[in-house]
Coordinates of C-alpha atoms in Angstrom, one line a residue:
X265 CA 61.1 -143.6 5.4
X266 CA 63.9 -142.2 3.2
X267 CA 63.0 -142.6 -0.7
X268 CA 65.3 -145.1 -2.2
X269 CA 66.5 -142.7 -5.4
X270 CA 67.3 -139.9 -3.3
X271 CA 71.3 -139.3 -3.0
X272 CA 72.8 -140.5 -0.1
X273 CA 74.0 -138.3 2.6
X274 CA 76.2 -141.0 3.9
X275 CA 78.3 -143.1 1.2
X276 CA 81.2 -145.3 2.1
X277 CA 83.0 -147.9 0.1
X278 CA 85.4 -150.3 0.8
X279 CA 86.7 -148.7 3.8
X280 CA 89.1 -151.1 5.8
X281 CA 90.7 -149.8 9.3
X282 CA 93.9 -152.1 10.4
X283 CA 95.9 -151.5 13.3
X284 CA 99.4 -153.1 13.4
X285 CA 100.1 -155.0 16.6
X286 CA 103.3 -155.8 17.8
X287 CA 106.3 -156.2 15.8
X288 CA 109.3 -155.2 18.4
X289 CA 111.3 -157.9 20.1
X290 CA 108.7 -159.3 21.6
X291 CA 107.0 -161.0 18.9
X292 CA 106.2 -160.1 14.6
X293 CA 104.0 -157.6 13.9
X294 CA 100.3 -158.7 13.1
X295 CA 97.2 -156.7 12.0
X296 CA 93.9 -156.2 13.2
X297 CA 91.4 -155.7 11.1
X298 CA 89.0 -153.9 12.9
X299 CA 87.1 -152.9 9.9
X300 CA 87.4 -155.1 6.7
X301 CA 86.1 -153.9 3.6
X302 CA 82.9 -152.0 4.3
X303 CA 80.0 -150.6 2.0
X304 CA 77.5 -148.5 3.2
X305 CA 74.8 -146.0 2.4
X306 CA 72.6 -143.6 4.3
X307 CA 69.8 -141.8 2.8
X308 CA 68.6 -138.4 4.1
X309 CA 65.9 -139.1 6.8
X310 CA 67.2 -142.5 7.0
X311 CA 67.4 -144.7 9.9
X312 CA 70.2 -147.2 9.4
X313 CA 70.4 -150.1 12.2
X314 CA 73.9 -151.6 12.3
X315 CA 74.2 -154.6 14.5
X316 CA 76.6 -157.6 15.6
X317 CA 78.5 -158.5 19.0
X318 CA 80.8 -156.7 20.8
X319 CA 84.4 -156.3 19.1
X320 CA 82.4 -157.1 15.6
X321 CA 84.0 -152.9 14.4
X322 CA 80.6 -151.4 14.8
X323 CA 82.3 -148.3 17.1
X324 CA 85.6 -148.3 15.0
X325 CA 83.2 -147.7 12.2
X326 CA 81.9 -144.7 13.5
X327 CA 84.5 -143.1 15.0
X328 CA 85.9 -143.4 11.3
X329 CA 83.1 -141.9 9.9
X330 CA 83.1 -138.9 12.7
X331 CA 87.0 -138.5 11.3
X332 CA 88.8 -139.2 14.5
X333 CA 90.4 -142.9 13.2
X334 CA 91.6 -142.4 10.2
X335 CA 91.3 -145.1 7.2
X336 CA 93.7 -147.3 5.9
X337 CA 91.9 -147.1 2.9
X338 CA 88.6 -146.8 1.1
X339 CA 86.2 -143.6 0.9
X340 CA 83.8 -142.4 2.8
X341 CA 81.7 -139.7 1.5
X342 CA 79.2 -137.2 3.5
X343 CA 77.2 -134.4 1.8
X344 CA 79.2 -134.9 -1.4
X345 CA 82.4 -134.1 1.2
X346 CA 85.6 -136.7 1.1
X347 CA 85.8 -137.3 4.3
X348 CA 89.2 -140.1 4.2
X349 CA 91.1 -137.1 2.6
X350 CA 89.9 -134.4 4.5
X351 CA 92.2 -131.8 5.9
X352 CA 92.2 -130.5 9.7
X353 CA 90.6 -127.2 8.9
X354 CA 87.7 -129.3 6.9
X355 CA 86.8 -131.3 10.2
X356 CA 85.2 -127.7 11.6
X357 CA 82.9 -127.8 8.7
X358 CA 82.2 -132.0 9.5
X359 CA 81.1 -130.9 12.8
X360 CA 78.2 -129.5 11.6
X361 CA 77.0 -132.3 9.5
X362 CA 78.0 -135.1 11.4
X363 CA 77.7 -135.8 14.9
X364 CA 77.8 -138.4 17.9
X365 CA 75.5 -139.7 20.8
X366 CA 77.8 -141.8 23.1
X367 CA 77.1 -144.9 25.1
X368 CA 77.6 -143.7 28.6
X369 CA 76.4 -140.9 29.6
X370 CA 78.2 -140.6 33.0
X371 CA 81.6 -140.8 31.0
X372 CA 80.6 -138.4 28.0
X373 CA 80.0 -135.5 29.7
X374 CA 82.4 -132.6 31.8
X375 CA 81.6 -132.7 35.7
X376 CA 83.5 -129.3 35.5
X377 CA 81.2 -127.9 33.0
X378 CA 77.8 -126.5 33.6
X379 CA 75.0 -128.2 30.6
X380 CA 74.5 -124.5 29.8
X381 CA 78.6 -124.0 28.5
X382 CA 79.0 -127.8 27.5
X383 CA 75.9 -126.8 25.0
X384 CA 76.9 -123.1 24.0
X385 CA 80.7 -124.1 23.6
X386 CA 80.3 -125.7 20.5
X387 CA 78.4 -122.4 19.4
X388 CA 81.3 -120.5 20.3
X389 CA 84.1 -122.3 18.8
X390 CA 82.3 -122.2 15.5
X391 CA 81.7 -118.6 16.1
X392 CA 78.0 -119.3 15.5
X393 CA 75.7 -116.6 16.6
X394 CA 76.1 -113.6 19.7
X395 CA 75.7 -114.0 23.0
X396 CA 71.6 -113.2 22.8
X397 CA 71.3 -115.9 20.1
X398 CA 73.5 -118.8 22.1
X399 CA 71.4 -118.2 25.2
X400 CA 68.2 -118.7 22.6
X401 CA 69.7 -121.5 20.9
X402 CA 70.5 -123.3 24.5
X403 CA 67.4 -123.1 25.8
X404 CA 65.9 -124.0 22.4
X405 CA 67.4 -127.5 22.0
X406 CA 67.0 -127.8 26.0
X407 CA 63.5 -127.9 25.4
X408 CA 63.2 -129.7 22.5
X409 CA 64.9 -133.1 24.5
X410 CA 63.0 -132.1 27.3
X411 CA 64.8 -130.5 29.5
X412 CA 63.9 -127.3 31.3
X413 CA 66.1 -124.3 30.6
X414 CA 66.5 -123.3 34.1
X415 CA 68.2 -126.2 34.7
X416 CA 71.2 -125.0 32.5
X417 CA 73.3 -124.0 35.2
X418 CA 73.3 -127.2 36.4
X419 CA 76.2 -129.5 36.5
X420 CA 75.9 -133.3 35.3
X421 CA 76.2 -134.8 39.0
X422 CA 72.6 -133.2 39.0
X423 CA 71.3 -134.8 36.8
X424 CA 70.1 -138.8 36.4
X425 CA 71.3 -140.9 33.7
X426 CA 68.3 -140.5 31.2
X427 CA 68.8 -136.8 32.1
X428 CA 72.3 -137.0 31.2
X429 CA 71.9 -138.6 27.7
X430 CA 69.2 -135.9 26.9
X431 CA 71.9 -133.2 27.9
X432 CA 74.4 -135.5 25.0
X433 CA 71.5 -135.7 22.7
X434 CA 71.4 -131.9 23.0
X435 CA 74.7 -130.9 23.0
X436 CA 74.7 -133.3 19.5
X437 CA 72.4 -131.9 18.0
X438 CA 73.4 -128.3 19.0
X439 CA 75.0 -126.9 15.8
X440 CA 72.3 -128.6 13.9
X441 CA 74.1 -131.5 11.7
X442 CA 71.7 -133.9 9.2
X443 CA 73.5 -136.9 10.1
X444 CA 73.8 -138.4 13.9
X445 CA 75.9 -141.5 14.5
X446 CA 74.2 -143.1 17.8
X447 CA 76.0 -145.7 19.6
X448 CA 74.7 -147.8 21.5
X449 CA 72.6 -144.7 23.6
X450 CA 70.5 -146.4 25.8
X451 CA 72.3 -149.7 26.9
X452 CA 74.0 -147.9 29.7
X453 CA 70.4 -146.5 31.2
X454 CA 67.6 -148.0 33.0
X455 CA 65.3 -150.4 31.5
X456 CA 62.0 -148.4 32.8
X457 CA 63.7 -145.1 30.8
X458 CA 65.2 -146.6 27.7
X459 CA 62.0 -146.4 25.8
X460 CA 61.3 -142.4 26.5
X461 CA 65.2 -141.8 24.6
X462 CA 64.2 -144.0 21.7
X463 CA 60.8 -142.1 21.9
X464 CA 62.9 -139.2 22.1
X465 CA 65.3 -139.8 19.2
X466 CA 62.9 -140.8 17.0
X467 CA 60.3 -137.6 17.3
X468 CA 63.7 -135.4 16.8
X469 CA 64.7 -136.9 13.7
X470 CA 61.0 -136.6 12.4
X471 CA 60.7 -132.7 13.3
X472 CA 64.7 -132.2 12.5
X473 CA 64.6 -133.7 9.4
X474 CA 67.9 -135.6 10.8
X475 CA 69.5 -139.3 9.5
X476 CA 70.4 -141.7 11.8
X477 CA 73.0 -144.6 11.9
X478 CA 72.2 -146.6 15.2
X479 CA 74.6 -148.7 16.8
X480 CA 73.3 -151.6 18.9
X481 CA 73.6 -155.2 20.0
X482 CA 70.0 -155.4 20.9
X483 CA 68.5 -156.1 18.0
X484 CA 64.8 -155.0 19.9
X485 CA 65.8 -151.6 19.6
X486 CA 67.0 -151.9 15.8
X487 CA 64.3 -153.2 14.8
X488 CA 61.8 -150.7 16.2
X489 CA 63.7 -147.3 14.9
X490 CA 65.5 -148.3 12.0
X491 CA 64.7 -148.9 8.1
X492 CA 67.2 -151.3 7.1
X493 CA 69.4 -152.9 9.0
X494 CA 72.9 -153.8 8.6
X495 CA 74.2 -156.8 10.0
X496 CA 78.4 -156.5 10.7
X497 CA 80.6 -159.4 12.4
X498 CA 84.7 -159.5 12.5
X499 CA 84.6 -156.3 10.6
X500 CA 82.5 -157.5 7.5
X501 CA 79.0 -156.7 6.9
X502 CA 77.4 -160.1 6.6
X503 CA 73.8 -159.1 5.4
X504 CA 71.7 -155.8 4.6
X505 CA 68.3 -155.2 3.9
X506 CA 65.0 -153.2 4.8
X507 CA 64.0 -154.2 8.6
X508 CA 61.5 -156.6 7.6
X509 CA 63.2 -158.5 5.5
X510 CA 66.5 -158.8 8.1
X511 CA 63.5 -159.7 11.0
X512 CA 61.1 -162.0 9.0
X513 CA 63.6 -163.4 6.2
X514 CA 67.4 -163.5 7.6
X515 CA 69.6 -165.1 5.3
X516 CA 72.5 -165.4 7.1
X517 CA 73.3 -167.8 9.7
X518 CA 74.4 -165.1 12.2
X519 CA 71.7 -162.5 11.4
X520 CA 69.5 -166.2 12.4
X521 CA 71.4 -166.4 15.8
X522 CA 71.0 -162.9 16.7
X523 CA 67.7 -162.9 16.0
X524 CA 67.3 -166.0 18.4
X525 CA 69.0 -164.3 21.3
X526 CA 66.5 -161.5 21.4
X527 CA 64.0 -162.2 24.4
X528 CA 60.8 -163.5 22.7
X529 CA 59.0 -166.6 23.2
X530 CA 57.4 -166.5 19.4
X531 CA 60.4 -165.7 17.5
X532 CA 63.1 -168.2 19.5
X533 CA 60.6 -171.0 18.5
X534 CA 60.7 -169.4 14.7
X535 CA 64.5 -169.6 14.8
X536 CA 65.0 -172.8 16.2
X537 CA 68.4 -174.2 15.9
X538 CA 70.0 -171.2 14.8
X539 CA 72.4 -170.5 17.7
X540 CA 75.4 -169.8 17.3
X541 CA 78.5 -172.2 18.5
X542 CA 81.1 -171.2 20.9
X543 CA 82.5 -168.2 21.1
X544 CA 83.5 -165.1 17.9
X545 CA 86.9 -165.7 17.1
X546 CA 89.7 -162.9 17.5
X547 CA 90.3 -160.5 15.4
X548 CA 94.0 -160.6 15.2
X549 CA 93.2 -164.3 13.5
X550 CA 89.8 -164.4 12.0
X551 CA 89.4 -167.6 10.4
X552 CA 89.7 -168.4 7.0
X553 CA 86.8 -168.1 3.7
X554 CA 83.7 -167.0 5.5
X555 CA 84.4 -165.7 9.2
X556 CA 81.3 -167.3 10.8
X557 CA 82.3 -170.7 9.6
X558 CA 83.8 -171.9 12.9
X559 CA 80.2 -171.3 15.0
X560 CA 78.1 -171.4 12.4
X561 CA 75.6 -174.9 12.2
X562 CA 75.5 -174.8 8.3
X563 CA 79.1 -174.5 7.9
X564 CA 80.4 -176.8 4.8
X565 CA 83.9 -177.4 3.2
X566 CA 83.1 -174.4 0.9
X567 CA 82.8 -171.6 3.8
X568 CA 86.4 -172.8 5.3
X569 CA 88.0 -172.0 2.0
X570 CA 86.0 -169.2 -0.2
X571 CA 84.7 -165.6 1.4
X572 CA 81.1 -165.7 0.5
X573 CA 80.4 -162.2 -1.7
X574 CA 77.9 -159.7 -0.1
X575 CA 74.9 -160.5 -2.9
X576 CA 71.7 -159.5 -3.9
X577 CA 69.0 -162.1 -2.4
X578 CA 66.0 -159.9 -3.4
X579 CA 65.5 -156.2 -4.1
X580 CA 67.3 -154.4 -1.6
X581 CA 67.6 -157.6 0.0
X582 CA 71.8 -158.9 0.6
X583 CA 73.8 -161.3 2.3
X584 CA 77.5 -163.1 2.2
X585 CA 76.8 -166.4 2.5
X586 CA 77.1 -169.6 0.0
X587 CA 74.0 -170.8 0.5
X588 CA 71.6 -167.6 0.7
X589 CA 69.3 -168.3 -2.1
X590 CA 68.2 -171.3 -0.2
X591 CA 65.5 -171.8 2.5
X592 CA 66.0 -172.8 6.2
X593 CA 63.8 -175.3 7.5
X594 CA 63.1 -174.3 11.8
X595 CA 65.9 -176.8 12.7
X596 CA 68.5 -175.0 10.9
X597 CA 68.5 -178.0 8.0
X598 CA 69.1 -176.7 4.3
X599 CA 65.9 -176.9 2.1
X600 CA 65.6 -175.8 -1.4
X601 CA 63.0 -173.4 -2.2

């Protein structure tokens, strides 16, 4: 696990990413918030879990963070580089300290393009090494997520899916960046082969020295690779803290009601009457004060006025809620410590 005093390699800070919607004849203009306000770090050698439904901004985030949605405003920082007021010419250099697994692996990849030119491209474009040492590097990272370097000249039809996502792990890991934004890489695979890529992406970021921000709505997964967890929903993050303390002490209603969705007999009866209500509101017109108000089963007049402030519940330990410092009983009932 990263040290906590170390600098981090990823640094963002109030970062907000709106899209206007609308606003010809049709209608007025209104504005999604995609992103509202975020605050993250990343240590190097890190493993930061970020979690919440589908539509909470967790892909918007990290498309932001790779530089191809730009920021209506905040900062996000990588390897002491301003990445929010970075140039086109600076993005080459980003490339190499930043880069993506994607979701599908059937979608992500050329059917044109043999795996040994979608790997040695990159290479090429960034004029990294001759012809002898891009053949060498190829069949380098082709081993290393296990892949046989014969089968280079391959095309992805070839290939099955847990193949496929080795050949994107590879071709992300290819000009050798410290930082590797994963989203959501094994929930378009197999069940029987999900567990070899976690297996995989964790042993590379142990011998690569490499920092991970892992996308997911199966909290499962987050919890078994990552060292803190942050939870996001309607574009805010709602709690953070070291994996433990998200898994054995949520204190936030909707880190609860994940939690009790994940497919375990002991911890649904430890979260008892923490699911969530109906469905997550849109984002065009979250509600009002805290966003989770209108599903959540602790909701008071308070939440449906005031935001709650992301705060400190322990070392380490945060979450935006009004009534965090206090207890919840197994029923969902408030209880004071």
């Amino acid at each position: 696990m990263a040290e906590a005093d170390q600098t981090p390699l990823l640094a963002i800070d109030n970062l907000a990413v709106h899209y206007p919607i609308g606003g010809t004849f049709r209608g007025p203009r209104r504005v999604l918030k995609a992103v509202d306000g975020i605050a993250l770090t990343v240590a190097p050698g890190e493993c930061l879990g970020l979690v919440g439904e589908s539509g909470c901004g967790k892909s918007t985030l990290a498309m932001t963070i790779m530089g191809l949605v730009p920021p209506t405003h905040g900062r996000i920082r990588i390897a002491d580089q301003e990445i929010s007021a970075a140039k086109k010419a600076d993005h080459m250099h980003l490339a190499r300290t930043v880069q993506m697994v994607f979701q599908d692996p059937y979608a992500s990849l050329n059917p044109r393009q043999t795996v040994r030119r979608t790997l040695a491209d990159p290479l090429r474009l960034h004029g990294i090494g001759n012809k002898t040492e891009v053949e060498h590097r190829v069949a380098d990272i082709m081993a290393k997520v296990g892949l046989r370097p014969e089968q280079a000249d391959r095309y992805p039809h070839e290939f099955s899916g847990g193949q496929r996502q080795r050949i994107g792990i590879a071709r992300a890991l290819i000009l050798r960046p410290r930082l590797v934004l994963c989203d959501e890489p094994v929930s378009a695979l197999d069940v029987s082969i999900r567990a070899q890529i976690i297996n995989l992406l964790l042993e590379l970021k142990d011998d690569l020295g490499l920092s991970y921000v892992m996308i997911s709505h199966d909290l499962g997964v987050v919890e078994h690779v990552s060292d803190r967890v942050a939870v996001m929903y309607l574009g805010r993050i709602v709690e953070r803290g070291g994996w433990r303390e998200i898994f054995e002490d949520p204190r936030h209603p909707y880190t609860r009601a994940l939690i009790a969705a994940i497919p375990d007999a002991f911890r649904r009866r430890a979260v008892a009457g923490q699911k969530a209500r109906g469905e997550i509101p849109s984002a065009l017109a979250p509600p009002p004060g805290c966003h989770f108000h209108t599903r959540c089963p602790l909701a008071a007049d308070q939440c449906r006025s005031d935001v709650p402030l992301l705060e400190p519940v322990a070392p380490g330990h945060l979450a935006a809620c009004h009534f965090r410092d206090r207890a919840t009983s197994l029923h969902g009932e408030l209880v004071e410590p």
